[in-house]
Short mmCIF file of C-alpha atoms in Angstrom, two decimals:
data_model
loop_
_atom_site.label_atom_id
_atom_site.label_comp_id
_atom_site.label_asym_id
_atom_site.label_seq_id
_atom_site.Cartn_x
_atom_site.Cartn_y
_atom_site.Cartn_z
CA UNK L 1 -163.90 89.50 -22.80
CA UNK L 2 -167.18 89.66 -20.91
CA UNK L 3 -169.90 92.17 -21.68
CA UNK L 4 -170.95 94.49 -18.84
CA UNK L 5 -174.24 92.62 -18.54
CA UNK L 6 -172.51 89.35 -17.84
CA UNK L 7 -170.09 90.92 -15.38
CA UNK L 8 -173.01 92.57 -13.57
CA UNK L 9 -174.94 89.28 -13.41
CA UNK L 10 -171.84 87.53 -12.09
CA UNK L 11 -171.31 90.13 -9.35
CA UNK L 12 -174.99 90.04 -8.31
CA UNK L 13 -174.93 86.23 -8.21
CA UNK L 14 -171.83 86.26 -6.00
CA UNK L 15 -173.42 88.81 -3.63
CA UNK L 16 -176.63 86.79 -3.39
CA UNK L 17 -174.68 83.61 -2.75
CA UNK L 18 -172.66 85.36 -0.02
CA UNK L 19 -175.77 86.77 1.69
CA UNK L 20 -177.54 83.41 1.58
CA UNK L 21 -174.46 81.74 3.09
CA UNK L 22 -174.42 84.29 5.94
CA UNK L 23 -178.14 83.77 6.61
CA UNK L 24 -177.78 80.01 6.57
CA UNK L 25 -174.72 80.11 8.86
CA UNK L 26 -176.60 82.37 11.33
CA UNK L 27 -179.61 80.04 11.37
CA UNK L 28 -177.44 76.96 11.88
CA UNK L 29 -175.67 78.52 14.86
CA UNK L 30 -178.80 79.59 16.78
CA UNK L 31 -181.34 77.67 18.87
CA UNK L 32 -184.70 78.98 17.61
CA UNK L 33 -185.60 76.60 14.80
CA UNK L 34 -188.75 75.53 16.64
CA UNK L 35 -190.42 77.12 19.69
CA UNK L 36 -193.03 75.92 22.15
CA UNK L 37 -195.23 78.40 24.03
CA UNK L 38 -197.26 77.32 27.04
CA UNK L 39 -199.85 79.52 28.76
CA UNK L 40 -198.38 79.24 32.26
CA UNK L 41 -194.74 78.09 32.33
CA UNK L 42 -194.25 79.25 35.93
CA UNK L 43 -197.13 77.08 37.18
CA UNK L 44 -195.88 74.08 35.20
CA UNK L 45 -192.45 74.11 36.85
CA UNK L 46 -193.12 75.66 40.25
CA UNK L 47 -193.61 72.29 41.94
CA UNK L 48 -191.10 70.18 40.03
CA UNK L 49 -188.72 72.65 38.40
CA UNK L 50 -185.58 71.00 39.74
CA UNK L 51 -186.64 67.48 38.74
CA UNK L 52 -187.62 68.67 35.25
CA UNK L 53 -184.21 70.24 34.76
CA UNK L 54 -182.38 67.18 36.07
CA UNK L 55 -184.32 64.90 33.72
CA UNK L 56 -183.78 67.31 30.85
CA UNK L 57 -179.97 67.34 31.20
CA UNK L 58 -179.61 63.67 32.11
CA UNK L 59 -177.54 61.52 29.78
CA UNK L 60 -180.32 58.92 29.99
CA UNK L 61 -183.03 61.35 28.89
CA UNK L 62 -184.87 59.86 25.95
CA UNK L 63 -186.77 61.72 23.26
CA UNK L 64 -190.08 61.64 25.09
CA UNK L 65 -188.57 62.91 28.36
CA UNK L 66 -186.94 66.02 26.95
CA UNK L 67 -189.81 66.69 24.53
CA UNK L 68 -192.30 66.72 27.43
CA UNK L 69 -190.01 69.21 29.19
CA UNK L 70 -189.94 71.37 26.06
CA UNK L 71 -193.75 71.33 26.00
CA UNK L 72 -194.10 72.35 29.66
CA UNK L 73 -191.32 74.92 29.91
CA UNK L 74 -191.48 77.16 26.83
CA UNK L 75 -188.75 75.17 25.13
CA UNK L 76 -186.81 75.99 21.99
CA UNK L 77 -184.95 73.55 19.75
CA UNK L 78 -182.05 74.16 17.39
CA UNK L 79 -179.92 71.85 15.31
CA UNK L 80 -177.33 71.56 18.08
CA UNK L 81 -179.05 72.46 21.38
CA UNK L 82 -182.35 72.32 23.22
CA UNK L 83 -183.45 74.91 25.80
CA UNK L 84 -186.16 75.27 28.45
CA UNK L 85 -187.29 78.12 30.70
CA UNK L 86 -187.12 77.36 34.44
CA UNK L 87 -187.13 79.39 37.70
CA UNK L 88 -183.73 80.67 38.81
CA UNK L 89 -184.09 79.02 42.24
CA UNK L 90 -186.02 75.76 42.01
CA UNK L 91 -185.98 74.45 45.60
CA UNK L 92 -188.71 72.67 47.49
CA UNK L 93 -188.70 75.30 50.24
CA UNK L 94 -188.86 78.28 47.82
CA UNK L 95 -192.16 79.98 46.96
CA UNK L 96 -193.28 79.90 43.33
CA UNK L 97 -191.18 82.29 41.25
CA UNK L 98 -191.94 84.47 38.28
CA UNK L 99 -188.26 85.22 37.70
CA UNK L 100 -187.38 82.73 34.97
CA UNK L 101 -184.16 81.88 33.16
CA UNK L 102 -183.42 79.93 29.99
CA UNK L 103 -181.05 76.99 30.29
CA UNK L 104 -179.73 75.00 27.36
CA UNK L 105 -177.96 71.71 26.79
CA UNK L 106 -176.18 70.60 23.63
CA UNK L 107 -176.99 67.42 21.76
CA UNK L 108 -174.05 65.06 22.11
CA UNK L 109 -172.58 63.29 19.10
CA UNK L 110 -174.30 60.07 20.20
CA UNK L 111 -177.61 61.98 20.44
CA UNK L 112 -177.25 63.05 16.82
CA UNK L 113 -176.99 59.44 15.63
CA UNK L 114 -179.34 57.78 18.12
CA UNK L 115 -182.19 55.64 16.80
CA UNK L 116 -185.71 57.04 16.90
CA UNK L 117 -188.45 54.68 17.98
CA UNK L 118 -191.93 54.18 16.59
CA UNK L 119 -193.26 55.11 20.04
CA UNK L 120 -190.90 57.77 21.48
CA UNK L 121 -189.50 56.60 24.80
CA UNK L 122 -190.46 52.96 24.22
CA UNK L 123 -187.30 51.07 23.28
CA UNK L 124 -189.30 47.93 22.52
CA UNK L 125 -191.50 49.50 19.85
CA UNK L 126 -188.98 49.16 17.04
CA UNK L 127 -186.94 51.68 15.05
CA UNK L 128 -188.66 54.40 13.05
CA UNK L 129 -186.33 54.54 10.05
CA UNK L 130 -187.84 57.69 8.55
CA UNK L 131 -187.35 59.80 11.67
CA UNK L 132 -183.95 58.22 12.39
CA UNK L 133 -182.46 59.20 9.04
CA UNK L 134 -184.12 62.61 8.98
CA UNK L 135 -182.62 63.32 12.41
CA UNK L 136 -179.16 62.30 11.24
CA UNK L 137 -179.46 64.39 8.10
CA UNK L 138 -180.23 67.43 10.27
CA UNK L 139 -176.77 67.00 11.79
CA UNK L 140 -174.91 66.33 8.54
CA UNK L 141 -176.65 68.71 6.14
CA UNK L 142 -175.48 71.99 7.77
CA UNK L 143 -171.88 71.13 6.95
CA UNK L 144 -172.84 69.84 3.52
CA UNK L 145 -175.01 72.90 2.77
CA UNK L 146 -172.34 75.47 3.57
CA UNK L 147 -169.74 73.46 1.66
CA UNK L 148 -172.02 73.05 -1.37
CA UNK L 149 -172.82 76.75 -1.50
CA UNK L 150 -169.15 77.80 -1.33
CA UNK L 151 -168.12 75.15 -3.82
CA UNK L 152 -171.01 76.07 -6.09
CA UNK L 153 -169.98 79.74 -6.09
CA UNK L 154 -166.45 78.79 -7.13
CA UNK L 155 -167.78 76.58 -9.92
CA UNK L 156 -170.01 79.41 -11.09
CA UNK L 157 -167.06 81.78 -11.31
CA UNK L 158 -165.07 79.22 -13.28
CA UNK L 159 -168.05 78.56 -15.56
CA UNK L 160 -168.36 82.21 -16.51
CA UNK L 161 -164.62 82.66 -16.91
CA UNK L 162 -164.31 79.57 -19.13
CA UNK L 163 -167.54 80.32 -21.07
CA UNK L 164 -168.83 76.84 -20.24
CA UNK L 165 -172.46 75.97 -19.52
CA UNK L 166 -172.03 72.61 -17.81
CA UNK L 167 -170.19 73.79 -14.66
CA UNK L 168 -172.86 76.46 -14.21
CA UNK L 169 -175.56 73.78 -14.32
CA UNK L 170 -173.64 72.00 -11.56
CA UNK L 171 -173.75 75.27 -9.59
CA UNK L 172 -177.54 75.32 -9.74
CA UNK L 173 -177.79 71.67 -8.67
CA UNK L 174 -175.48 72.27 -5.68
CA UNK L 175 -177.56 75.26 -4.56
CA UNK L 176 -180.74 73.16 -4.82
CA UNK L 177 -179.19 70.42 -2.69
CA UNK L 178 -178.24 72.95 -0.02
CA UNK L 179 -181.95 73.68 0.56
CA UNK L 180 -182.50 70.06 1.62
CA UNK L 181 -181.70 71.04 5.21
CA UNK L 182 -184.96 72.99 5.56
CA UNK L 183 -187.05 70.19 4.07
CA UNK L 184 -185.55 67.54 6.34
CA UNK L 185 -186.17 69.64 9.44
CA UNK L 186 -189.82 70.33 8.60
CA UNK L 187 -190.45 66.65 7.87
CA UNK L 188 -188.76 65.60 11.13
CA UNK L 189 -190.85 68.01 13.23
CA UNK L 190 -194.11 66.95 11.58
CA UNK L 191 -193.38 63.25 12.14
CA UNK L 192 -192.46 63.91 15.80
CA UNK L 193 -195.72 65.74 16.48
CA UNK L 194 -197.68 62.88 14.97
CA UNK L 195 -196.12 60.62 17.60
CA UNK L 196 -196.24 63.18 20.43
CA UNK L 197 -199.15 65.58 19.82
CA UNK L 198 -198.97 69.03 21.41
CA UNK L 199 -200.99 69.45 24.63
CA UNK L 200 -204.03 71.69 24.42
CA UNK L 201 -202.39 74.59 26.27
CA UNK L 202 -199.17 74.46 24.21
CA UNK L 203 -198.59 76.19 20.91
CA UNK L 204 -195.71 75.29 18.61
CA UNK L 205 -194.26 77.35 15.78
CA UNK L 206 -191.14 77.65 13.68
CA UNK L 207 -188.73 80.24 15.06
CA UNK L 208 -186.63 83.00 13.52
CA UNK L 209 -183.65 80.69 12.98
CA UNK L 210 -185.81 78.58 10.68
CA UNK L 211 -187.04 81.74 8.95
CA UNK L 212 -183.43 82.76 8.20
CA UNK L 213 -182.87 79.39 6.54
CA UNK L 214 -186.07 79.89 4.52
CA UNK L 215 -184.94 83.36 3.40
CA UNK L 216 -181.62 81.85 2.36
CA UNK L 217 -183.37 79.41 -0.01
CA UNK L 218 -184.72 81.88 -2.65
CA UNK L 219 -181.42 83.75 -2.57
CA UNK L 220 -179.70 80.48 -3.48
CA UNK L 221 -182.16 79.93 -6.34
CA UNK L 222 -181.60 83.43 -7.71
CA UNK L 223 -177.82 83.10 -7.47
CA UNK L 224 -177.92 79.76 -9.28
CA UNK L 225 -180.17 81.18 -12.03
CA UNK L 226 -177.87 84.15 -12.56
CA UNK L 227 -174.77 81.94 -12.73
CA UNK L 228 -176.42 79.73 -15.36
CA UNK L 229 -177.76 82.68 -17.37
CA UNK L 230 -174.40 84.48 -17.37
CA UNK L 231 -172.45 81.40 -18.44
CA UNK L 232 -174.97 80.39 -21.12
CA UNK L 233 -175.36 83.84 -22.63
CA UNK L 234 -171.65 84.57 -22.51
CA UNK L 235 -170.96 81.30 -24.30
CA UNK L 236 -173.41 82.21 -27.08
CA UNK L 237 -171.80 85.63 -27.51
CA UNK L 238 -168.35 84.05 -27.64
CA UNK L 239 -169.51 81.52 -30.29
CA UNK L 240 -171.03 84.27 -32.44
CA UNK L 241 -167.87 86.34 -32.13
CA UNK L 242 -165.72 83.40 -33.27
CA UNK L 243 -168.04 82.76 -36.22
CA UNK L 244 -167.86 86.43 -37.22
CA UNK L 245 -164.06 86.44 -37.09
CA UNK L 246 -163.83 83.26 -39.18
CA UNK L 247 -166.17 84.72 -41.77
#
């Protein structure tokens, strides 16, 4: 039977793993991983608001086209969608508006696996393999991360119940792999901004969706550590108890 200390550690690890999964799921489903703030979005789109929106939602919009729109129109980017802020009525005969609305468009499946070029927007510049694979991992890792965390929690429970150390070590490894999503996203954003530097009047920052994913990371580490500690210590106690009974 388990000591109260081990049972407590197991419960705390399960709670931490559950909370981190909720945080990660919330961050994956929202569109505020990265935000752009321009000083005067209304002035940027007052003359060409309709054309900007049409280019932004076009199936032929390349990376440079929609990134420029994100710069100019207080854009936000998630793992699945991109959004810009435009006037509600963008017509050539309308006066400049201050009443703005946020419109979003989802990345299609082909967008998630499209090649990234060394010079964004220039199809003849060659494929940038680093950015291409980082972009694809951003699409695949959310599913992998959630699956790894759930699977890791189950392995941790089995490890403690069976008094085995090795499955618990696997739990820690799976939780570490789940954090790869955050690292891939940061690397992808940094490489993009090296190719397309921010204009002087635009400020970029990571949004609250990204912060949720970052908060999820230490919770995963703590859960993994508790799983490993509980399984390892419980195994030692069980071994000592067997030795005492034999003696």
